[in-house]
């Protein structure tokens, strides 16, 4: 199982989701990317910002894109996800 952690996610709280999986996984779980400055919507690129904001507004905890999160970090996480799948599934 590959896990990506968005440290400022208010929709899927890290301690109850990514952190929980990593603490309790008894098989081969691996943290693919730890993005402490990322919120939930930061990982839903390439949505237009207006769509992400509208969707986030429907969630009781919010979930707008996090100001200052670097898109390069998201891109690196996406590359790690692709590499993980290629490794696990074969090219």
Backbone as a ProteinNet text record, in pm:
[ID]
protein_1_A
[PRIMARY]
XXXXXXXXXXXXXXXXXXXXXXXXXXXXXXXXXXXXXXXXXXXXXXXXXXXXXXXXXXXXXXXXXXXXXXXXXXXXXXXXXXXXXXXXXXX
[TERTIARY]
85.5	0	89.8	64.8	136.6	50.6	109.9	35.2	96.8	9.8	51.3	-13.8	64.2	13.8	14.8	-101.9	-114.8	-132.5	-28.5	-23.9	-128.8	-182.2	-283.2	-421.6	-442.5	-571	-676.1	-784.8	-893.3	-1009.7	-1004.3	-1109.7	-1077.9	-956.8	-909.2	-794.9	-828	-728.2	-612.9	-490.1	-375.7	-364.7	-389	-374.7	-480.4	-591.9	-699.6	-700.4	-616	-616	-476.5	-393.3	-260.1	-180.8	-182.4	-109.5	-161.6	-292.3	-354.8	-312.8	-319.7	-281.3	-135.5	-48.2	94.1	124.4	51.8	73.3	23.5	-82.9	-148.3	-129.2	-62.5	-40.3	56	14.7	98.8	171.5	147	212.8	303.4	320.6	415.2	348.8	338.4	287.9	407.1	394.9	507.2	455.9	518.7	489.2	557.8	478.7	532.8	568.2	490.5	515.4	455.5	534.1	485.2	490.2	371.8	359.1	301.3	384.7	334.1	257.8	288.1	221.3	101.8	64.8	-44.1	-177.6	-281.5	-418.9	-479.4	-599.3	-665.5	-674.4	-719.1	-740.5	-610.6	-499.5	-371.3	-332.9	-387.5	-354.4	-455.1	-557.8	-659.5	-637.1	-516.2	-479.6	-497.4	-540.6	-543.6	-680.5	-758.1	-885.3	-860.4	-947.7	-938.2	-961.6	-893.9	-904.9	-1050.2	-1129.8	-1269.9	-1347.7	-1320.2	-1388.7	-1344.8	-1215.9	-1165.7	-1227.9	-1236.2	-1296.1	-1443.6	-1516.5	-1658.8	-1680.5	-1601.2	-1611.9	-1575.3	-1469.2	-1426.5	-1533.3	-1604.1	-1707.4	-1821.5	-1839.6	-1945.4	-1907.8	-1781.5	-1735.4	-1743.7	-1795.4	-1813.1	-1684	-1571.7	-1445.2	-1371.9	-1429.4	-1359.5	-1272.1	-1160.7	-1070.7	-1020	-1011.1	-959.6	-812.5	-763.5	-620.3	-541.4	-429.9	-347.5	-258	-270.5	-183.6	-36.5	42.6	185.7	233.9	141.7	187.4	250.8	368.8	444	398.7	350.9	311	421.9	547.2	658.5	656	608.9	597.4	490.8	379.8	274	325.4	398.1	452.4	548.2	630.6	722.3	644	535.4	451.5	388.7	342.3	283	387.1	510.5	616.4	642.3	639.3	658.7	544.6	424	308.5	323.2	362.1	381.9	492.2	603.7	714.7	671	593.4	543.8	457.6	365.3	278.8	357.8	453.1	536.2	613.9	665.9	741.1	649.3	531.6	440.6	372.1	338.9	261.4	346.4	467	553.5	524	626.4	607.3	519.4
-116.8	0	122.6	211.9	338.3	447.6	529.4	631.9	769.4	866.1	1006.3	1080.9	1156.9	1231.4	1381.2	1443.1	1588.7	1642.1	1700.5	1739.7	1838.8	1920.6	2020.3	1985.4	1858	1810.8	1819.2	1891.2	1900.5	1809	1748.1	1655.6	1513.6	1471	1340.3	1368.1	1382.3	1420.5	1320.8	1369.2	1279.5	1174.6	1213.9	1116.4	1006.8	1033.3	933.5	859.3	898.7	835.5	786.6	867.8	822.8	772.8	849.2	809	679	663.9	541.1	420.3	433.7	322.9	284.7	382.6	353.4	292.5	332.6	276	132.7	100.1	-28.9	-127.1	-87.7	-176.5	-287.4	-409.9	-523.1	-583.6	-533.1	-581	-471.8	-471	-377.7	-243.8	-157.9	-22.5	71.7	173.2	265.3	406.9	500	641.9	686.5	725.4	767.9	915.6	993.2	1137.7	1192.7	1271.7	1342	1489.9	1548.5	1688.8	1768.6	1809.4	1875.3	2004.7	2073.3	2200	2186.8	2063.6	2042.7	2019.2	2073.5	2044.4	1949	1901.7	1802.5	1846	1968.3	2015.1	2035.3	2047.8	2064.5	1939.9	1826.8	1701.5	1666.8	1747.8	1719.1	1795.3	1837.4	1902.2	1800.1	1832.9	1963.3	2029.4	2013.7	2084.1	2234	2305.9	2452.5	2497.5	2601.2	2650	2677.5	2728.7	2759.1	2631.9	2522.4	2395.3	2340.6	2346.9	2300.2	2380	2513.4	2597.3	2564	2546.7	2514.9	2380	2282	2150.1	2156.8	2228.1	2242.4	2311.2	2406.4	2479.7	2388.3	2276.7	2182.8	2093.5	2092.1	2005.7	2080.8	2015.7	2085.2	2139.4	2079.7	2127	2222.1	2252.2	2336.1	2249.1	2297.9	2219.7	2295.5	2424.4	2505.8	2474.5	2504.7	2489	2568.7	2515.2	2577.1	2683.3	2809.3	2913.5	2878.9	2897.8	2875.8	2734.9	2639.4	2504.4	2505	2448.7	2451.1	2339.5	2374	2272.9	2172.5	2213.2	2121.8	2004.2	2026	1916.6	1817.3	1867.3	1780.7	1699.8	1766.6	1698.2	1586.6	1611.8	1508.6	1392.5	1423.3	1316.8	1234.5	1299.5	1226.2	1135.1	1182.7	1098.4	976.9	997.2	885.7	784.5	832.7	743.2	661	725	653.8	549.5	586.7	493.5	374	400.5	293.1	195.4	247.7	159.8	82	145.8	74.6	-38.5	-10.2	-111.8	-228.3	-195	-298.6	-375.7	-307.8	-370	-408.7	-359.4	-384.4	-285.9	-256.3	-160.3	-219.8
0	0	0	-92	-96.3	-35.2	50.2	123.7	97.4	74.7	62.5	178.3	252.3	366.4	336.7	347.6	336.3	478.2	532.2	672.8	717.7	627.3	665.7	611.3	583.6	531.5	641.8	615.1	713	675.6	558.7	517.1	563.7	538.1	583.5	680	805.7	905.2	904.4	889.7	875.6	986.6	1109.8	1219	1213.9	1146.7	1138.3	1005.3	912.7	780.4	745.4	683.3	643.2	763.5	869.8	990.9	1048.6	1050	1102.3	1019.5	888.3	800.6	826	830.8	848.9	985.6	1088	1222.2	1232.4	1161.5	1180.3	1065.9	964.1	850.4	891.6	873.1	911.9	792.4	676.2	554.3	499.4	373.2	311.7	276.7	375	353.3	350.4	265.2	251.2	230.8	301.1	282.6	154.3	56	-72.8	-73.1	0.9	6.9	134.8	204.6	322.9	289.6	281.2	240.2	356.7	451.4	572.3	545.2	435.8	405.3	313.6	277.2	181.4	250.1	188	229.7	127	153.8	69.3	-76.9	-98.7	-235.4	-312	-240.8	-308.9	-387.8	-351	-419.7	-528.5	-545.1	-645.2	-775	-797.4	-921.5	-1032.9	-1148.4	-1211.7	-1212.2	-1108.5	-1102	-1110.6	-1179.2	-1173	-1028.5	-988.6	-850.3	-812.7	-906.4	-874.3	-842.3	-911.6	-884.8	-749.1	-720.5	-591.3	-477.1	-493.3	-387.4	-368.9	-478.5	-470.9	-402.3	-437.6	-376.2	-228.5	-196.6	-57.8	26.5	-31.5	42.3	85.6	18.3	53.6	171.2	207.6	316.7	448.6	552.6	680.9	742	712.1	769.2	675.3	563.1	465.9	377.6	338.7	256.3	136.6	147.8	38.1	14.7	-104.5	-127.7	-24.4	17.1	120.7	57.2	101.3	46.2	71.1	-29.5	-13.1	-41.4	-63.4	-95.9	-234	-245	-370.7	-464.5	-582.4	-679.6	-711.4	-698.7	-724.5	-627.6	-503.8	-407.1	-451.5	-502.8	-553.9	-672.4	-760.9	-877.9	-835.8	-735.1	-685.1	-624.3	-554.4	-497.6	-608.1	-713.4	-825.8	-891.4	-903.9	-961.4	-871.6	-740.4	-646.5	-657.7	-678.4	-694.1	-822	-929.7	-1056.6	-1041.4	-980	-961.3	-875.7	-772.1	-685	-764.8	-843.9	-923.1	-1027.6	-1089.1	-1187.2	-1119.1	-1001.1	-927.6	-887.3	-836.3	-785.9	-897.5	-1006.5	-1113.7	-1233.8	-1237.3	-1351.4	-1462.8	-1541	-1650.7	-1753
[MASK]
+++++++++++++++++++++++++++++++++++++++++++++++++++++++++++++++++++++++++++++++++++++++++++

